[in-house]
Short mmCIF file of C-alpha atoms and ligand atoms in Angstrom, two decimals:
data_model
loop_
_atom_site.label_atom_id
_atom_site.label_comp_id
_atom_site.label_asym_id
_atom_site.label_seq_id
_atom_site.Cartn_x
_atom_site.Cartn_y
_atom_site.Cartn_z
CA MET Y 1221 -0.35 -23.36 -24.64
CA GLY Y 1222 2.06 -21.11 -26.54
CA PHE Y 1223 0.84 -17.54 -26.47
CA GLU Y 1224 -1.70 -18.27 -23.81
CA GLU Y 1225 0.80 -19.50 -21.30
CA GLY Y 1226 -0.03 -18.29 -17.82
CA GLY Y 1227 -3.47 -17.13 -18.99
CA ALA Y 1228 -6.50 -17.05 -16.79
CA VAL Y 1229 -7.30 -20.74 -17.03
CA HIS Y 1230 -8.41 -22.28 -13.77
CA SER Y 1231 -9.49 -25.74 -12.71
CA PRO Y 1232 -13.07 -26.10 -11.36
CA SER Y 1233 -11.78 -26.25 -7.79
CA GLU Y 1234 -9.77 -23.09 -8.32
CA GLU Y 1235 -12.83 -21.46 -9.89
CA ALA Y 1236 -14.75 -22.04 -6.70
CA LEU Y 1237 -12.19 -19.94 -4.89
CA MET Y 1238 -12.42 -16.95 -7.24
CA VAL Y 1239 -14.67 -13.93 -6.93
CA GLU Y 1240 -15.66 -11.50 -9.63
CA VAL Y 1241 -14.49 -7.98 -8.96
CA PHE Y 1242 -14.60 -6.12 -12.28
CA PRO Y 1243 -18.12 -4.78 -12.76
CA GLU Y 1244 -20.25 -5.42 -15.83
CA GLY Y 1245 -19.62 -2.61 -18.22
CA PHE Y 1246 -16.01 -2.12 -17.16
CA VAL Y 1247 -14.35 -0.57 -20.21
CA TRP Y 1248 -11.44 -2.48 -21.74
CA GLY Y 1249 -9.57 -0.45 -24.29
CA VAL Y 1250 -6.36 0.30 -26.10
CA ALA Y 1251 -4.84 3.75 -26.56
CA THR Y 1252 -2.77 5.62 -29.15
CA SER Y 1253 -2.13 9.23 -30.11
CA ALA Y 1254 -2.26 11.00 -33.45
CA PHE Y 1255 1.33 12.15 -33.83
CA GLN Y 1256 2.72 8.81 -32.74
CA ILE Y 1257 0.86 6.68 -35.29
CA GLU Y 1258 -0.77 8.64 -38.09
CA GLY Y 1259 2.14 9.59 -40.33
CA ALA Y 1260 0.82 11.35 -43.46
CA HIS Y 1261 2.42 14.50 -42.13
CA ASP Y 1262 1.83 16.58 -45.23
CA VAL Y 1263 -1.26 14.90 -46.60
CA ASP Y 1264 -4.68 16.49 -47.13
CA GLY Y 1265 -3.74 19.94 -45.89
CA ARG Y 1266 -2.24 19.08 -42.48
CA GLY Y 1267 -0.14 21.91 -41.09
CA PRO Y 1268 3.12 21.46 -39.18
CA SER Y 1269 3.08 20.81 -35.45
CA ILE Y 1270 5.69 21.54 -32.81
CA TRP Y 1271 6.65 17.88 -32.90
CA ASP Y 1272 7.48 18.02 -36.61
CA THR Y 1273 9.74 20.99 -35.91
CA PHE Y 1274 11.29 19.42 -32.82
CA ALA Y 1275 11.93 16.04 -34.48
CA ALA Y 1276 13.76 17.81 -37.31
CA GLN Y 1277 16.31 19.28 -34.89
CA PRO Y 1278 19.56 17.32 -34.86
CA GLY Y 1279 19.89 15.36 -31.63
CA ALA Y 1280 16.34 15.89 -30.44
CA ILE Y 1281 15.24 12.31 -31.19
CA VAL Y 1282 17.67 9.64 -30.00
CA ASP Y 1283 17.72 7.64 -33.23
CA GLY Y 1284 17.24 10.61 -35.52
CA SER Y 1285 13.89 9.23 -36.61
CA ASP Y 1286 10.79 11.30 -37.23
CA ALA Y 1287 7.06 10.61 -37.42
CA ARG Y 1288 6.50 11.59 -41.02
CA ALA Y 1289 5.36 8.04 -41.75
CA ALA Y 1290 5.06 6.57 -38.23
CA CYS Y 1291 2.57 3.67 -38.46
CA ASP Y 1292 0.85 5.17 -41.50
CA HIS Y 1293 -2.35 4.78 -39.55
CA TYR Y 1294 -3.86 7.66 -41.54
CA HIS Y 1295 -4.06 5.28 -44.50
CA ARG Y 1296 -4.31 2.00 -42.59
CA TYR Y 1297 -6.89 2.83 -39.96
CA GLU Y 1298 -9.37 0.26 -41.29
CA GLN Y 1299 -6.88 -2.55 -40.85
CA ASP Y 1300 -5.95 -1.26 -37.40
CA ILE Y 1301 -9.59 -1.17 -36.37
CA GLN Y 1302 -9.98 -4.78 -37.47
CA ILE Y 1303 -7.02 -5.65 -35.24
CA ILE Y 1304 -8.64 -3.89 -32.28
CA ARG Y 1305 -11.86 -5.72 -32.94
CA SER Y 1306 -10.11 -9.08 -33.22
CA LEU Y 1307 -8.78 -8.56 -29.70
CA GLY Y 1308 -12.26 -8.20 -28.31
CA VAL Y 1309 -11.39 -4.63 -27.35
CA ARG Y 1310 -14.50 -2.49 -27.37
CA ALA Y 1311 -13.06 0.97 -26.65
CA TYR Y 1312 -10.34 2.89 -28.42
CA ARG Y 1313 -8.65 6.01 -27.11
CA PHE Y 1314 -7.09 8.09 -29.87
CA SER Y 1315 -6.24 11.76 -30.29
CA VAL Y 1316 -7.09 14.30 -32.92
CA SER Y 1317 -4.27 16.10 -34.68
CA TRP Y 1318 -4.97 19.80 -34.14
CA PRO Y 1319 -2.87 20.85 -37.18
CA ARG Y 1320 -4.95 18.56 -39.42
CA ILE Y 1321 -8.11 20.36 -38.36
CA LEU Y 1322 -6.79 23.92 -38.05
CA PRO Y 1323 -3.47 24.03 -39.92
CA ALA Y 1324 -2.72 27.50 -38.61
CA GLY Y 1325 -4.00 26.64 -35.13
CA ARG Y 1326 -7.08 28.81 -35.44
CA GLY Y 1327 -9.24 30.27 -38.17
CA ALA Y 1328 -9.55 28.29 -41.39
CA VAL Y 1329 -10.83 24.75 -40.87
CA ASN Y 1330 -9.33 22.04 -43.06
CA ALA Y 1331 -12.31 19.97 -44.15
CA ALA Y 1332 -10.17 17.03 -45.24
CA GLY Y 1333 -8.70 16.77 -41.76
CA LEU Y 1334 -12.09 16.64 -40.12
CA ASP Y 1335 -13.22 14.10 -42.70
CA PHE Y 1336 -10.48 11.73 -41.59
CA TYR Y 1337 -11.78 11.61 -38.02
CA ASP Y 1338 -15.29 11.31 -39.34
CA ARG Y 1339 -14.29 8.18 -41.27
CA LEU Y 1340 -12.30 6.86 -38.33
CA VAL Y 1341 -15.20 7.25 -35.91
CA ASP Y 1342 -17.66 5.70 -38.34
CA ALA Y 1343 -15.37 2.72 -38.87
CA LEU Y 1344 -14.92 2.28 -35.11
CA LEU Y 1345 -18.64 2.36 -34.48
CA ALA Y 1346 -19.27 -0.07 -37.33
CA ALA Y 1347 -16.80 -2.44 -35.64
CA GLY Y 1348 -18.59 -2.08 -32.30
CA ILE Y 1349 -15.77 -0.03 -30.74
CA ASP Y 1350 -16.54 3.01 -28.61
CA PRO Y 1351 -14.36 6.03 -29.52
CA TRP Y 1352 -12.67 7.88 -26.63
CA LEU Y 1353 -11.32 11.07 -28.10
CA THR Y 1354 -8.41 13.11 -26.73
CA LEU Y 1355 -8.19 16.62 -28.12
CA TYR Y 1356 -4.63 17.49 -27.15
CA HIS Y 1357 -1.93 14.86 -27.12
CA TRP Y 1358 0.97 17.30 -27.54
CA ASP Y 1359 0.90 18.16 -31.25
CA LEU Y 1360 0.38 21.91 -31.02
CA PRO Y 1361 0.19 23.64 -34.41
CA GLN Y 1362 3.56 25.26 -35.05
CA ALA Y 1363 1.83 28.52 -35.95
CA LEU Y 1364 0.58 28.79 -32.36
CA GLU Y 1365 4.02 28.07 -30.96
CA ASP Y 1366 5.34 30.88 -33.14
CA GLY Y 1367 2.95 33.13 -31.22
CA GLY Y 1368 4.25 31.90 -27.84
CA GLY Y 1369 2.65 28.46 -27.64
CA TRP Y 1370 1.15 27.56 -24.28
CA VAL Y 1371 3.01 30.43 -22.66
CA SER Y 1372 0.68 32.76 -24.51
CA ARG Y 1373 -2.81 33.11 -23.04
CA SER Y 1374 -4.26 33.41 -26.54
CA THR Y 1375 -3.51 29.70 -27.08
CA VAL Y 1376 -6.28 29.03 -24.56
CA ASP Y 1377 -8.79 30.66 -26.91
CA ALA Y 1378 -7.37 28.73 -29.86
CA PHE Y 1379 -7.80 25.45 -27.97
CA VAL Y 1380 -11.42 26.25 -27.19
CA GLU Y 1381 -11.96 27.00 -30.88
CA PHE Y 1382 -10.39 23.63 -31.77
CA ALA Y 1383 -12.56 21.83 -29.18
CA ASN Y 1384 -15.62 23.53 -30.61
CA VAL Y 1385 -14.86 22.60 -34.22
CA VAL Y 1386 -14.15 18.95 -33.45
CA SER Y 1387 -17.07 18.47 -31.09
CA ARG Y 1388 -19.57 20.06 -33.46
CA ARG Y 1389 -18.56 17.58 -36.12
CA LEU Y 1390 -18.48 14.43 -34.01
CA ASN Y 1391 -21.14 15.24 -31.41
CA ASP Y 1392 -23.57 12.62 -32.70
CA ARG Y 1393 -21.07 9.76 -32.42
CA VAL Y 1394 -18.47 10.43 -29.73
CA THR Y 1395 -19.54 10.46 -26.09
CA HIS Y 1396 -16.18 10.28 -24.28
CA TRP Y 1397 -13.99 13.36 -24.56
CA LEU Y 1398 -10.62 14.08 -22.99
CA THR Y 1399 -9.41 17.63 -23.25
CA HIS Y 1400 -5.75 17.05 -22.46
CA ASN Y 1401 -3.17 14.34 -22.11
CA GLU Y 1402 -0.65 14.74 -19.29
CA PRO Y 1403 -0.38 18.48 -18.68
CA TRP Y 1404 2.77 17.86 -16.61
CA CYS Y 1405 4.60 16.40 -19.62
CA ALA Y 1406 3.29 19.01 -22.04
CA SER Y 1407 4.44 21.85 -19.78
CA VAL Y 1408 7.45 20.59 -17.83
CA LEU Y 1409 9.09 18.31 -20.42
CA GLY Y 1410 8.26 20.75 -23.22
CA TYR Y 1411 8.93 24.16 -21.66
CA ALA Y 1412 11.22 23.54 -18.65
CA GLN Y 1413 13.34 20.51 -19.44
CA GLY Y 1414 13.50 20.80 -23.21
CA GLU Y 1415 13.15 17.05 -23.70
CA HIS Y 1416 9.90 17.36 -25.59
CA ALA Y 1417 8.61 19.86 -28.14
CA PRO Y 1418 8.90 22.79 -28.24
CA GLY Y 1419 12.23 22.08 -26.52
CA LYS Y 1420 12.31 25.17 -24.28
CA LYS Y 1421 14.21 25.38 -20.99
CA SER Y 1422 12.45 27.91 -18.82
CA TRP Y 1423 10.73 26.92 -15.60
CA PRO Y 1424 8.86 30.22 -15.32
CA ASP Y 1425 7.44 29.61 -18.80
CA ALA Y 1426 6.60 25.99 -17.98
CA LEU Y 1427 4.50 27.07 -15.00
CA ILE Y 1428 2.65 29.58 -17.17
CA ALA Y 1429 2.16 26.92 -19.85
CA ALA Y 1430 0.79 24.48 -17.27
CA HIS Y 1431 -1.68 27.09 -16.07
CA HIS Y 1432 -2.86 27.86 -19.59
CA ILE Y 1433 -3.26 24.17 -20.38
CA LEU Y 1434 -5.40 23.72 -17.26
CA LEU Y 1435 -7.35 26.85 -18.08
CA SER Y 1436 -8.00 25.66 -21.63
CA HIS Y 1437 -9.29 22.39 -20.17
CA GLY Y 1438 -11.73 24.22 -17.91
CA ARG Y 1439 -12.84 26.54 -20.71
CA ALA Y 1440 -13.44 23.62 -23.08
CA VAL Y 1441 -15.56 21.56 -20.68
CA PRO Y 1442 -18.78 23.60 -21.08
CA VAL Y 1443 -18.20 23.87 -24.84
CA LEU Y 1444 -18.04 20.09 -25.11
CA ARG Y 1445 -21.09 19.72 -22.89
CA SER Y 1446 -23.13 22.15 -24.94
CA ASN Y 1447 -22.13 20.58 -28.27
CA VAL Y 1448 -22.43 16.94 -27.26
CA ARG Y 1449 -25.58 15.68 -25.62
CA GLY Y 1450 -24.65 13.28 -22.80
CA ALA Y 1451 -20.96 14.08 -23.14
CA GLN Y 1452 -18.62 12.41 -20.66
CA VAL Y 1453 -15.73 14.80 -20.23
CA GLY Y 1454 -12.41 14.41 -18.48
CA LEU Y 1455 -8.66 14.69 -18.97
CA ALA Y 1456 -5.71 12.37 -18.44
CA ILE Y 1457 -2.91 13.09 -16.01
CA ASN Y 1458 0.36 11.22 -15.58
CA THR Y 1459 0.77 10.19 -12.01
CA SER Y 1460 3.21 8.28 -9.84
CA PRO Y 1461 3.35 7.76 -6.11
CA CYS Y 1462 6.44 9.60 -4.85
CA GLU Y 1463 8.40 7.80 -2.20
CA PRO Y 1464 11.43 8.94 -0.23
CA ALA Y 1465 14.63 7.06 -1.01
CA SER Y 1466 15.31 6.81 2.73
CA PRO Y 1467 13.43 7.64 5.92
CA SER Y 1468 15.59 10.73 6.42
CA ARG Y 1469 13.83 14.05 6.93
CA ALA Y 1470 15.47 15.50 3.83
CA ASP Y 1471 14.34 12.65 1.60
CA ARG Y 1472 10.82 12.73 2.99
CA ASP Y 1473 10.59 16.47 2.33
CA ALA Y 1474 11.94 15.94 -1.17
CA ALA Y 1475 9.36 13.25 -1.89
CA ARG Y 1476 6.60 15.55 -0.69
CA GLN Y 1477 7.89 18.35 -2.90
CA PHE Y 1478 8.14 16.11 -5.93
CA ASP Y 1479 4.62 14.80 -5.30
CA GLY Y 1480 3.57 18.44 -5.16
CA GLU Y 1481 5.15 19.26 -8.50
CA LEU Y 1482 3.95 16.16 -10.30
CA ASN Y 1483 0.56 15.42 -8.76
CA ARG Y 1484 -0.82 18.16 -6.53
CA TRP Y 1485 0.16 21.02 -8.86
CA PHE Y 1486 -2.45 19.70 -11.29
CA LEU Y 1487 -4.97 17.92 -9.08
CA ASP Y 1488 -5.39 20.70 -6.49
CA PRO Y 1489 -6.47 23.31 -9.08
CA LEU Y 1490 -8.67 20.78 -10.88
CA TYR Y 1491 -10.48 19.57 -7.77
CA TYR Y 1492 -10.06 22.36 -5.21
CA GLY Y 1493 -9.53 25.44 -7.36
CA ARG Y 1494 -6.17 26.35 -5.76
CA TYR Y 1495 -2.48 25.80 -6.27
CA PRO Y 1496 -0.72 24.07 -3.36
CA GLN Y 1497 0.97 26.77 -1.29
CA ASP Y 1498 3.92 24.60 -0.22
CA VAL Y 1499 4.76 23.98 -3.88
CA VAL Y 1500 4.37 27.67 -4.76
CA GLU Y 1501 6.95 28.34 -2.06
CA ALA Y 1502 9.24 25.57 -3.30
CA HIS Y 1503 9.08 27.04 -6.80
CA GLU Y 1504 9.88 30.47 -5.37
CA ARG Y 1505 12.86 29.10 -3.47
CA ALA Y 1506 14.08 27.46 -6.67
CA GLY Y 1507 13.74 30.74 -8.58
CA ARG Y 1508 11.05 29.40 -10.87
CA LEU Y 1509 8.53 31.91 -9.62
CA THR Y 1510 9.52 35.35 -8.47
CA ARG Y 1511 6.50 36.33 -6.46
CA GLY Y 1512 3.36 34.24 -6.46
CA LEU Y 1513 1.40 33.40 -9.56
CA PRO Y 1514 0.91 36.62 -11.54
CA PHE Y 1515 -0.39 34.69 -14.55
CA VAL Y 1516 -3.46 33.52 -12.62
CA GLN Y 1517 -6.28 35.93 -13.39
CA PRO Y 1518 -9.42 36.34 -11.31
CA GLY Y 1519 -11.85 33.54 -12.08
CA ASP Y 1520 -9.25 31.21 -13.64
CA LEU Y 1521 -9.27 28.73 -10.80
CA GLU Y 1522 -13.07 28.50 -10.77
CA VAL Y 1523 -12.91 27.68 -14.48
CA ILE Y 1524 -10.16 25.09 -14.00
CA SER Y 1525 -12.14 23.37 -11.26
CA THR Y 1526 -15.28 22.97 -13.37
CA PRO Y 1527 -16.61 19.53 -12.43
CA THR Y 1528 -15.88 16.70 -14.88
CA ASP Y 1529 -17.20 13.19 -15.35
CA PHE Y 1530 -14.02 11.21 -14.97
CA LEU Y 1531 -10.31 11.54 -14.36
CA GLY Y 1532 -7.96 9.64 -16.64
CA ILE Y 1533 -4.91 8.12 -14.99
CA ASN Y 1534 -1.79 7.34 -16.99
CA TYR Y 1535 0.37 5.12 -14.86
CA TYR Y 1536 3.71 3.51 -15.65
CA THR Y 1537 5.89 3.43 -12.54
CA ARG Y 1538 6.61 5.03 -9.16
CA ALA Y 1539 9.04 7.83 -8.34
CA VAL Y 1540 11.67 7.36 -5.67
CA VAL Y 1541 12.96 10.71 -4.57
CA ARG Y 1542 16.21 11.80 -2.95
CA ALA Y 1543 17.49 15.07 -1.53
CA GLU Y 1544 20.31 13.65 0.59
CA GLY Y 1545 23.65 14.20 -1.00
CA ILE Y 1546 22.27 16.61 -3.59
CA PRO Y 1547 23.85 20.07 -3.42
CA GLU Y 1548 21.52 22.44 -1.62
CA GLU Y 1549 21.87 25.16 -4.23
CA GLU Y 1550 20.17 22.86 -6.73
CA ASN Y 1551 17.02 23.30 -4.70
CA GLU Y 1552 15.57 20.39 -6.53
CA PRO Y 1553 14.74 16.90 -5.37
CA ARG Y 1554 15.78 14.17 -7.75
CA THR Y 1555 14.10 11.00 -8.71
CA ILE Y 1556 16.66 8.28 -8.55
CA PRO Y 1557 17.06 4.81 -9.92
CA ILE Y 1558 16.75 2.16 -7.23
CA PRO Y 1559 17.30 -1.57 -7.19
CA ALA Y 1560 14.09 -2.81 -8.78
CA PRO Y 1561 13.03 -6.27 -7.67
CA GLY Y 1562 10.18 -6.17 -10.20
CA GLY Y 1563 12.63 -5.46 -13.01
CA LEU Y 1564 12.91 -2.51 -15.37
CA THR Y 1565 11.23 -1.95 -18.70
CA ASP Y 1566 13.24 -0.71 -21.67
CA MET Y 1567 12.46 2.84 -20.53
CA GLY Y 1568 14.39 2.07 -17.35
CA TRP Y 1569 11.11 2.34 -15.47
CA GLU Y 1570 10.62 0.03 -12.52
CA VAL Y 1571 7.78 -2.47 -12.81
CA TYR Y 1572 5.75 -1.56 -9.75
CA PRO Y 1573 2.07 -2.49 -10.05
CA GLU Y 1574 1.39 -1.75 -6.37
CA GLY Y 1575 1.93 1.92 -7.24
CA LEU Y 1576 -1.11 1.85 -9.48
CA THR Y 1577 -3.33 0.67 -6.65
CA GLU Y 1578 -1.73 3.23 -4.32
CA SER Y 1579 -2.27 6.05 -6.77
CA LEU Y 1580 -5.89 5.15 -7.37
CA VAL Y 1581 -6.67 4.80 -3.69
CA ARG Y 1582 -4.92 8.07 -2.86
CA ILE Y 1583 -6.53 10.11 -5.64
CA HIS Y 1584 -9.95 8.74 -4.79
CA ALA Y 1585 -9.42 9.59 -1.11
CA ASP Y 1586 -7.95 13.06 -1.65
CA TYR Y 1587 -9.87 14.34 -4.67
CA ARG Y 1588 -13.01 12.22 -5.13
CA PRO Y 1589 -13.24 12.42 -8.92
CA ALA Y 1590 -16.68 11.29 -10.12
CA ALA Y 1591 -15.01 8.26 -11.71
CA LEU Y 1592 -11.52 7.07 -12.55
CA VAL Y 1593 -10.31 5.43 -15.73
CA ILE Y 1594 -6.84 4.10 -16.48
CA THR Y 1595 -6.28 5.91 -19.76
CA GLU Y 1596 -2.74 4.56 -20.24
CA ASN Y 1597 -0.72 1.71 -18.81
CA GLY Y 1598 1.85 -0.41 -20.55
CA ALA Y 1599 5.50 -1.25 -21.00
CA ALA Y 1600 8.32 -0.90 -23.52
CA TYR Y 1601 10.08 -4.15 -24.37
CA ALA Y 1602 11.98 -4.74 -27.59
CA ASN Y 1603 10.91 -8.32 -28.38
CA GLY Y 1604 10.43 -8.88 -32.08
CA PRO Y 1605 9.54 -11.85 -34.25
CA GLY Y 1606 11.40 -15.08 -33.49
CA ALA Y 1607 12.41 -17.72 -36.05
CA ASP Y 1608 8.81 -18.98 -36.07
CA GLY Y 1609 7.49 -15.46 -36.68
CA CYS Y 1610 5.90 -15.33 -33.22
CA ILE Y 1611 6.64 -12.54 -30.76
CA ASP Y 1612 7.04 -13.81 -27.26
CA ASP Y 1613 6.88 -10.67 -25.12
CA ALA Y 1614 6.29 -12.54 -21.87
CA ARG Y 1615 7.44 -9.60 -19.75
CA ARG Y 1616 4.80 -7.33 -21.27
CA SER Y 1617 2.12 -9.98 -20.71
CA ASP Y 1618 3.21 -10.21 -17.11
CA TYR Y 1619 3.24 -6.41 -16.77
CA VAL Y 1620 -0.30 -6.14 -18.11
CA ARG Y 1621 -1.61 -8.97 -15.97
CA ARG Y 1622 -0.09 -7.55 -12.81
CA HIS Y 1623 -1.42 -4.06 -13.48
CA VAL Y 1624 -4.90 -5.40 -14.20
CA GLU Y 1625 -4.62 -7.15 -10.83
CA ALA Y 1626 -3.63 -3.80 -9.33
CA CYS Y 1627 -6.83 -2.33 -10.80
CA ARG Y 1628 -8.75 -5.18 -9.24
CA ASP Y 1629 -7.19 -4.42 -5.86
CA ALA Y 1630 -8.26 -0.79 -6.22
CA LEU Y 1631 -11.82 -1.87 -7.01
CA VAL Y 1632 -11.81 -4.07 -3.91
CA ALA Y 1633 -10.65 -1.02 -1.94
CA GLY Y 1634 -13.71 0.88 -3.16
CA VAL Y 1635 -12.21 3.03 -5.94
CA PRO Y 1636 -14.81 3.89 -8.63
CA LEU Y 1637 -12.60 2.65 -11.44
CA GLU Y 1638 -14.51 2.31 -14.70
CA GLY Y 1639 -12.00 1.31 -17.33
CA TYR Y 1640 -8.52 0.30 -18.38
CA PHE Y 1641 -6.82 1.37 -21.62
CA LEU Y 1642 -3.61 -0.40 -22.49
CA TRP Y 1643 -0.80 1.70 -23.96
CA SER Y 1644 -0.39 0.91 -26.71
CA LEU Y 1645 -2.15 -0.79 -29.57
CA LEU Y 1646 0.85 -0.40 -31.88
CA ASP Y 1647 4.58 0.06 -31.62
CA ASN Y 1648 4.88 3.71 -32.56
CA PHE Y 1649 6.94 6.89 -32.51
CA GLU Y 1650 7.85 7.19 -28.84
CA TRP Y 1651 8.53 10.94 -28.76
CA ALA Y 1652 12.19 11.75 -28.00
CA PHE Y 1653 12.96 8.02 -28.09
CA GLY Y 1654 11.78 7.79 -31.69
CA THR Y 1655 11.32 4.21 -32.80
CA THR Y 1656 13.69 2.79 -30.21
CA LYS Y 1657 11.03 1.97 -27.60
CA ARG Y 1658 8.25 -0.41 -28.46
CA PHE Y 1659 5.10 -0.19 -26.35
CA GLY Y 1660 2.74 -2.04 -28.70
CA ILE Y 1661 0.88 -5.26 -28.15
CA VAL Y 1662 1.08 -5.29 -31.93
CA TRP Y 1663 4.49 -5.26 -33.60
CA VAL Y 1664 4.99 -2.76 -36.39
CA ASP Y 1665 7.72 -3.20 -38.97
CA PHE Y 1666 8.34 0.45 -39.78
CA ALA Y 1667 9.93 -0.38 -43.15
CA THR Y 1668 7.04 -2.45 -44.49
CA GLN Y 1669 4.19 -1.39 -42.17
CA GLU Y 1670 3.51 -5.04 -41.45
CA ARG Y 1671 1.65 -5.62 -38.18
CA ILE Y 1672 2.06 -8.81 -36.09
CA LEU Y 1673 0.17 -9.53 -32.90
CA LYS Y 1674 2.51 -10.14 -29.98
CA ALA Y 1675 1.82 -12.76 -27.32
CA SER Y 1676 0.65 -9.99 -25.00
CA ALA Y 1677 -2.16 -9.16 -27.43
CA HIS Y 1678 -3.49 -12.69 -26.98
CA VAL Y 1679 -3.09 -12.45 -23.22
CA TYR Y 1680 -5.00 -9.17 -23.17
CA ARG Y 1681 -7.72 -10.73 -25.32
CA ARG Y 1682 -8.13 -13.50 -22.74
CA ILE Y 1683 -8.24 -11.04 -19.86
CA ILE Y 1684 -11.03 -9.16 -21.62
CA ARG Y 1685 -12.87 -12.34 -22.52
CA ASP Y 1686 -12.72 -13.40 -18.87
CA GLY Y 1687 -14.00 -9.99 -17.75
CA GLY Y 1688 -10.77 -9.16 -15.94
CA ILE Y 1689 -8.77 -11.16 -13.47
CA ARG Y 1690 -10.71 -12.51 -10.59
CA GLN Y 1691 -9.73 -12.48 -6.99
CA ASP Y 1692 -8.78 -15.43 -4.90
CA LYS Y 1693 -11.40 -15.74 -2.14
CA ALA Y 1694 -8.69 -16.50 0.35
CA ALA Y 1695 -6.93 -13.22 -0.47
C1 LIG J 3112 2.89 8.79 -21.92
C2 LIG J 3112 2.34 9.42 -23.19
C3 LIG J 3112 2.19 8.45 -24.34
C4 LIG J 3112 3.36 7.49 -24.41
C5 LIG J 3112 3.58 6.84 -23.07
C6 LIG J 3112 4.67 5.82 -23.07
O1 LIG J 3112 3.53 9.76 -21.17
O2 LIG J 3112 1.09 9.99 -22.94
O3 LIG J 3112 2.03 9.19 -25.51
O4 LIG J 3112 4.48 8.16 -24.83
O5 LIG J 3112 3.86 7.82 -22.11
#
């Protein structure tokens, strides 16, 4: 069976034991982001973004690569759309490059930049693919960073301006809008840990940046609703269940704190209009906040908690957290590597599909978003073409299958899960890892821009054709 090995083929007697779980209309998609695939960094009036600046710094990207060409999707989008279509995928999550639209971050609109997304959306619709548009997937215009970036409250206004410009142009064709991708990464990796652009290392600034990102989300929601009739608006968060490394009190406290920093710090304001007090105190103890949250102005939390239509979940792995043995003055729980029976991906991330079900069940129980959508899930594995030209990425196929099963388990548990977007369509520029980590179900040869479907692409096509993976009645 070659590529289709282990696919969802069942004998008639097995069929009788299977039940359908995925509802009609469940959205099967693939996801990408602008900076990671578009290339064409100086074409048609695009301005520089913080990621262009960051990638140019020696040592910032592990292999010294940059995304000036990336997958050249800017010029090859028609071919890429045909690939999506050939997979039977009917939804595509992509992001809009802010510096293509507003090269200086605000003010003058670059018509050629908007035209690109206009063509892209038209081509998607012509191919029968529903566009899911993310406004901010980390490529802040450098000009805004020069004015303080997300630490500056004026960036909130600039984001709303950007949301307005894009949504006025595409309002007749795009229904699904995500304001932000992974506010935790954009704020903590970018402003506290310095691993992502803009490469800053200040926790106090990161907490301000996180607040402004959330605020810009809340401010953009009514703008999108008023510009787009029938808009479905949400955002995507990165989430992991946080488990203690041992049953000790210290490790359990550490896991709770890490869950607070990663999950509750974002979900509590979005759904309850408040920051979690225990995490405020933990940040104070760690010296990241001096006294409370002076950057929160009256009314901000009401804005942030504006109701949305769906919550996007980006899930890759779980976090196992340890405090034991970590010097107390560090005041910081650590996530630690653990023996991983499910294996590790090339990111060193444990394969742990159960964590996806756990996250969905927990978020549904604690926050009751109107709907949930997996907006990213996937795995980095290096497999390239073999002697026969085929790419046998069996571990990725297995990863995808097991996580789709985890979605199924969440549906059985009553979670209103409405879609699954696989990360990623293409091998691409994986941020600080450059071109060293391949997440695509489609291989990209970065020298020639050749694309080759991997085995996992065929497996995903079969899953979609079968309407998901059904459940064993005995289970
Ligand atoms: C997520 C990002 C996405 C990609 C995957 C692997 O955190 O949203 O752009 O890098 O991780």
